[in-house]
Amino acid sequence: MLKHPPLIRLDRKSSSKDERPPGFDAGRRSSVDHLLKMSTFGEMLENVRTLAASKGLWDDDMQRDIPKKWERHGDMIVFPQNSFTHNNWRYIGRELWKVVAESLNIAKLGRKRIISDDDDRTPHVDLLYGENGWVEHVDDRGIRFIYDASKRVYNNKKNPEMQRISEWDCHGETVVDMYAGLGYYSMRFLVCCGAKQVVSIDWSDDMCEALRRTAVANNVQDRILVIEGDSRRVSITEILFAGY
């Protein structure tokens, strides 16, 4: 017998409750984070400025082109799309990215790019340094997500839905995840909810490959069926999950 309705859509509301521990000093924590970030930025700035100056290419306008914040995905740092766009960076070439990676103590570098002819304007990432874009992200439940960050990055905005799903009891049930993506919900059904099987469907072959790798990393590959294609052509089973 199902513990919940067969067709479920999640709302997007998140709790505003402050769950910080007693004695937590937000101002102090922010200051520490700021100092650490600025220290890392300062080291990168000094190193790239020295490199550019050694080639007679340094221009003060280039400093405003160096990002002060970025995203980290596993062993890759992803810069905003308006970073390192000054023409002089191009003349330095690959040596620039080697110096930046060493300054940040990271193995891979990427830069966001918006695909203008994509209906959803999906952000993609250009790989700047490193052999490939495959990275690993471990979430709060210890679930390992393996994905190519040059194709799609992990979306933290899905965390509230993931937390809610984790409380469901799906033992003995088969779930269809119609818009699987990187497997945010599919993995929760398998790892946290005890589903007998999850059918994960996505249009993208890149997402399907990431799903397969993620399933192996979490030792659930024998309970997941990954289908590349149109979810509207798959028969509805015990639970249909149409979150996105």
mmCIF file of N, CA and C in Angstrom, residues 128-195:
data_model
loop_
_atom_site.group_PDB
_atom_site.id
_atom_site.type_symbol
_atom_site.label_atom_id
_atom_site.label_comp_id
_atom_site.label_asym_id
_atom_site.label_seq_id
_atom_site.Cartn_x
_atom_site.Cartn_y
_atom_site.Cartn_z
ATOM 1 N N LEU A 128 38.853 25.401 -18.769
ATOM 2 C CA LEU A 128 40.042 26.221 -18.988
ATOM 3 C C LEU A 128 41.331 25.475 -18.659
ATOM 4 N N TYR A 129 41.246 24.582 -17.672
ATOM 5 C CA TYR A 129 42.454 23.883 -17.220
ATOM 6 C C TYR A 129 42.045 22.540 -16.617
ATOM 7 N N GLY A 130 42.777 21.491 -16.974
ATOM 8 C CA GLY A 130 42.463 20.153 -16.494
ATOM 9 C C GLY A 130 42.138 19.233 -17.651
ATOM 10 N N GLU A 131 42.269 17.943 -17.430
ATOM 11 C CA GLU A 131 42.070 16.969 -18.494
ATOM 12 C C GLU A 131 40.613 16.818 -18.894
ATOM 13 N N ASN A 132 39.711 16.915 -17.943
ATOM 14 C CA ASN A 132 38.286 16.788 -18.225
ATOM 15 C C ASN A 132 37.494 17.478 -17.134
ATOM 16 N N GLY A 133 36.171 17.536 -17.324
ATOM 17 C CA GLY A 133 35.322 18.252 -16.377
ATOM 18 C C GLY A 133 34.649 17.378 -15.329
ATOM 19 N N TRP A 134 34.976 16.083 -15.254
ATOM 20 C CA TRP A 134 34.306 15.190 -14.316
ATOM 21 C C TRP A 134 34.734 15.495 -12.881
ATOM 22 N N VAL A 135 33.734 15.712 -12.023
ATOM 23 C CA VAL A 135 33.979 16.040 -10.621
ATOM 24 C C VAL A 135 33.038 15.222 -9.746
ATOM 25 N N GLU A 136 33.277 15.272 -8.445
ATOM 26 C CA GLU A 136 32.418 14.590 -7.475
ATOM 27 C C GLU A 136 31.954 15.573 -6.420
ATOM 28 N N HIS A 137 30.636 15.546 -6.135
ATOM 29 C CA HIS A 137 30.054 16.349 -5.066
ATOM 30 C C HIS A 137 29.363 15.402 -4.083
ATOM 31 N N VAL A 138 29.635 15.555 -2.793
ATOM 32 C CA VAL A 138 29.003 14.737 -1.757
ATOM 33 C C VAL A 138 28.018 15.614 -0.998
ATOM 34 N N ASP A 139 26.733 15.193 -0.968
ATOM 35 C CA ASP A 139 25.726 16.039 -0.321
ATOM 36 C C ASP A 139 25.637 15.754 1.175
ATOM 37 N N ASP A 140 24.658 16.373 1.833
ATOM 38 C CA ASP A 140 24.545 16.284 3.286
ATOM 39 C C ASP A 140 24.176 14.889 3.771
ATOM 40 N N ARG A 141 23.670 14.028 2.905
ATOM 41 C CA ARG A 141 23.340 12.653 3.272
ATOM 42 C C ARG A 141 24.446 11.677 2.863
ATOM 43 N N GLY A 142 25.553 12.204 2.398
ATOM 44 C CA GLY A 142 26.658 11.344 2.004
ATOM 45 C C GLY A 142 26.499 10.735 0.619
ATOM 46 N N ILE A 143 25.534 11.228 -0.157
ATOM 47 C CA ILE A 143 25.323 10.728 -1.517
ATOM 48 C C ILE A 143 26.350 11.369 -2.434
ATOM 49 N N ARG A 144 26.996 10.550 -3.238
ATOM 50 C CA ARG A 144 28.047 11.019 -4.141
ATOM 51 C C ARG A 144 27.447 11.276 -5.527
ATOM 52 N N PHE A 145 27.600 12.481 -6.010
ATOM 53 C CA PHE A 145 27.145 12.844 -7.355
ATOM 54 C C PHE A 145 28.364 13.016 -8.255
ATOM 55 N N ILE A 146 28.401 12.250 -9.330
ATOM 56 C CA ILE A 146 29.485 12.319 -10.301
ATOM 57 C C ILE A 146 28.938 12.982 -11.564
ATOM 58 N N TYR A 147 29.555 14.059 -12.004
ATOM 59 C CA TYR A 147 29.041 14.759 -13.181
ATOM 60 C C TYR A 147 30.166 15.536 -13.861
ATOM 61 N N ASP A 148 29.937 15.840 -15.118
ATOM 62 C CA ASP A 148 30.882 16.634 -15.897
ATOM 63 C C ASP A 148 30.491 18.095 -15.747
ATOM 64 N N ALA A 149 31.249 18.826 -14.942
ATOM 65 C CA ALA A 149 30.897 20.221 -14.646
ATOM 66 C C ALA A 149 31.027 21.131 -15.859
ATOM 67 N N SER A 150 31.651 20.647 -16.925
ATOM 68 C CA SER A 150 31.696 21.447 -18.148
ATOM 69 C C SER A 150 30.391 21.339 -18.928
ATOM 70 N N LYS A 151 29.532 20.384 -18.524
ATOM 71 C CA LYS A 151 28.238 20.203 -19.195
ATOM 72 C C LYS A 151 27.078 20.696 -18.325
ATOM 73 N N ARG A 152 27.155 20.436 -17.030
ATOM 74 C CA ARG A 152 26.097 20.848 -16.106
ATOM 75 C C ARG A 152 26.675 20.888 -14.703
ATOM 76 N N VAL A 153 26.328 21.905 -13.928
ATOM 77 C CA VAL A 153 26.843 22.002 -12.571
ATOM 78 C C VAL A 153 25.750 21.648 -11.569
ATOM 79 N N TYR A 154 26.162 21.238 -10.386
ATOM 80 C CA TYR A 154 25.249 20.854 -9.315
ATOM 81 C C TYR A 154 24.426 22.067 -8.887
ATOM 82 N N ASN A 155 23.121 21.849 -8.714
ATOM 83 C CA ASN A 155 22.194 22.936 -8.398
ATOM 84 C C ASN A 155 21.753 22.845 -6.935
ATOM 85 N N ASN A 156 22.301 23.730 -6.091
ATOM 86 C CA ASN A 156 21.964 23.720 -4.663
ATOM 87 C C ASN A 156 20.534 24.138 -4.381
ATOM 88 N N LYS A 157 19.861 24.765 -5.349
ATOM 89 C CA LYS A 157 18.489 25.212 -5.137
ATOM 90 C C LYS A 157 17.520 24.041 -4.993
ATOM 91 N N LYS A 158 17.964 22.856 -5.376
ATOM 92 C CA LYS A 158 17.093 21.685 -5.269
ATOM 93 C C LYS A 158 17.153 21.035 -3.886
ATOM 94 N N ASN A 159 17.995 21.542 -3.008
ATOM 95 C CA ASN A 159 18.163 20.932 -1.691
ATOM 96 C C ASN A 159 16.884 20.834 -0.863
ATOM 97 N N PRO A 160 15.997 21.877 -0.854
ATOM 98 C CA PRO A 160 14.774 21.738 -0.050
ATOM 99 C C PRO A 160 13.907 20.554 -0.476
ATOM 100 N N GLU A 161 13.732 20.359 -1.801
ATOM 101 C CA GLU A 161 12.951 19.209 -2.266
ATOM 102 C C GLU A 161 13.633 17.900 -1.900
ATOM 103 N N MET A 162 14.955 17.884 -2.026
ATOM 104 C CA MET A 162 15.698 16.671 -1.702
ATOM 105 C C MET A 162 15.549 16.302 -0.233
ATOM 106 N N GLN A 163 15.570 17.311 0.625
ATOM 107 C CA GLN A 163 15.387 17.057 2.050
ATOM 108 C C GLN A 163 14.003 16.481 2.329
ATOM 109 N N ARG A 164 12.992 17.020 1.670
ATOM 110 C CA ARG A 164 11.622 16.565 1.902
ATOM 111 C C ARG A 164 11.422 15.128 1.416
ATOM 112 N N ILE A 165 11.956 14.834 0.257
ATOM 113 C CA ILE A 165 11.836 13.482 -0.296
ATOM 114 C C ILE A 165 12.488 12.448 0.612
ATOM 115 N N SER A 166 13.566 12.834 1.246
ATOM 116 C CA SER A 166 14.335 11.897 2.072
ATOM 117 C C SER A 166 13.513 11.273 3.190
ATOM 118 N N GLU A 167 12.410 11.923 3.570
ATOM 119 C CA GLU A 167 11.591 11.424 4.671
ATOM 120 C C GLU A 167 10.526 10.425 4.225
ATOM 121 N N TRP A 168 10.370 10.223 2.933
ATOM 122 C CA TRP A 168 9.351 9.298 2.437
ATOM 123 C C TRP A 168 9.777 7.846 2.629
ATOM 124 N N ASP A 169 8.788 6.989 2.805
ATOM 125 C CA ASP A 169 9.029 5.546 2.884
ATOM 126 C C ASP A 169 8.573 4.921 1.571
ATOM 127 N N CYS A 170 9.527 4.486 0.757
ATOM 128 C CA CYS A 170 9.211 3.916 -0.556
ATOM 129 C C CYS A 170 9.635 2.453 -0.667
ATOM 130 N N HIS A 171 9.777 1.775 0.439
ATOM 131 C CA HIS A 171 10.212 0.382 0.413
ATOM 132 C C HIS A 171 9.245 -0.475 -0.413
ATOM 133 N N GLY A 172 9.818 -1.250 -1.327
ATOM 134 C CA GLY A 172 9.018 -2.149 -2.146
ATOM 135 C C GLY A 172 8.354 -1.488 -3.336
ATOM 136 N N GLU A 173 8.589 -0.213 -3.546
ATOM 137 C CA GLU A 173 7.912 0.507 -4.616
ATOM 138 C C GLU A 173 8.863 0.851 -5.763
ATOM 139 N N THR A 174 8.270 1.044 -6.941
ATOM 140 C CA THR A 174 9.014 1.478 -8.117
ATOM 141 C C THR A 174 8.631 2.920 -8.414
ATOM 142 N N VAL A 175 9.632 3.762 -8.602
ATOM 143 C CA VAL A 175 9.426 5.195 -8.805
ATOM 144 C C VAL A 175 9.933 5.589 -10.192
ATOM 145 N N VAL A 176 9.176 6.435 -10.884
ATOM 146 C CA VAL A 176 9.637 6.999 -12.148
ATOM 147 C C VAL A 176 9.984 8.463 -11.916
ATOM 148 N N ASP A 177 11.230 8.814 -12.156
ATOM 149 C CA ASP A 177 11.687 10.196 -12.088
ATOM 150 C C ASP A 177 11.721 10.718 -13.521
ATOM 151 N N MET A 178 10.738 11.547 -13.878
ATOM 152 C CA MET A 178 10.539 11.907 -15.278
ATOM 153 C C MET A 178 11.548 12.926 -15.804
ATOM 154 N N TYR A 179 12.131 13.707 -14.912
ATOM 155 C CA TYR A 179 13.110 14.718 -15.315
ATOM 156 C C TYR A 179 14.334 14.554 -14.418
ATOM 157 N N ALA A 180 15.095 13.522 -14.675
ATOM 158 C CA ALA A 180 16.096 13.056 -13.714
ATOM 159 C C ALA A 180 17.289 13.987 -13.544
ATOM 160 N N GLY A 181 17.744 14.615 -14.626
ATOM 161 C CA GLY A 181 18.908 15.484 -14.508
ATOM 162 C C GLY A 181 20.106 14.736 -13.964
ATOM 163 N N LEU A 182 20.760 15.318 -12.966
ATOM 164 C CA LEU A 182 21.934 14.686 -12.360
ATOM 165 C C LEU A 182 21.566 13.609 -11.347
ATOM 166 N N GLY A 183 20.264 13.390 -11.153
ATOM 167 C CA GLY A 183 19.836 12.350 -10.225
ATOM 168 C C GLY A 183 19.584 12.847 -8.818
ATOM 169 N N TYR A 184 19.308 14.137 -8.673
ATOM 170 C CA TYR A 184 19.068 14.708 -7.346
ATOM 171 C C TYR A 184 18.017 13.901 -6.577
ATOM 172 N N TYR A 185 16.879 13.646 -7.235
ATOM 173 C CA TYR A 185 15.771 12.969 -6.571
ATOM 174 C C TYR A 185 15.879 11.456 -6.705
ATOM 175 N N SER A 186 16.345 10.983 -7.834
ATOM 176 C CA SER A 186 16.493 9.540 -8.032
ATOM 177 C C SER A 186 17.363 8.927 -6.935
ATOM 178 N N MET A 187 18.469 9.594 -6.613
ATOM 179 C CA MET A 187 19.374 9.059 -5.591
ATOM 180 C C MET A 187 18.728 9.087 -4.218
ATOM 181 N N ARG A 188 17.930 10.107 -3.934
ATOM 182 C CA ARG A 188 17.248 10.160 -2.634
ATOM 183 C C ARG A 188 16.241 9.006 -2.501
ATOM 184 N N PHE A 189 15.500 8.753 -3.584
ATOM 185 C CA PHE A 189 14.555 7.631 -3.547
ATOM 186 C C PHE A 189 15.280 6.319 -3.279
ATOM 187 N N LEU A 190 16.437 6.139 -3.866
ATOM 188 C CA LEU A 190 17.174 4.888 -3.736
ATOM 189 C C LEU A 190 17.919 4.776 -2.416
ATOM 190 N N VAL A 191 18.639 5.820 -2.053
ATOM 191 C CA VAL A 191 19.524 5.759 -0.891
ATOM 192 C C VAL A 191 18.785 6.024 0.412
ATOM 193 N N CYS A 192 17.881 6.999 0.417
ATOM 194 C CA CYS A 192 17.217 7.405 1.656
ATOM 195 C C CYS A 192 15.842 6.774 1.855
ATOM 196 N N CYS A 193 15.118 6.549 0.758
ATOM 197 C CA CYS A 193 13.720 6.110 0.869
ATOM 198 C C CYS A 193 13.547 4.600 0.693
ATOM 199 N N GLY A 194 14.579 3.920 0.247
ATOM 200 C CA GLY A 194 14.515 2.470 0.120
ATOM 201 C C GLY A 194 13.668 1.959 -1.020
ATOM 202 N N ALA A 195 13.531 2.734 -2.099
ATOM 203 C CA ALA A 195 12.729 2.283 -3.243
ATOM 204 C C ALA A 195 13.296 0.988 -3.818
#
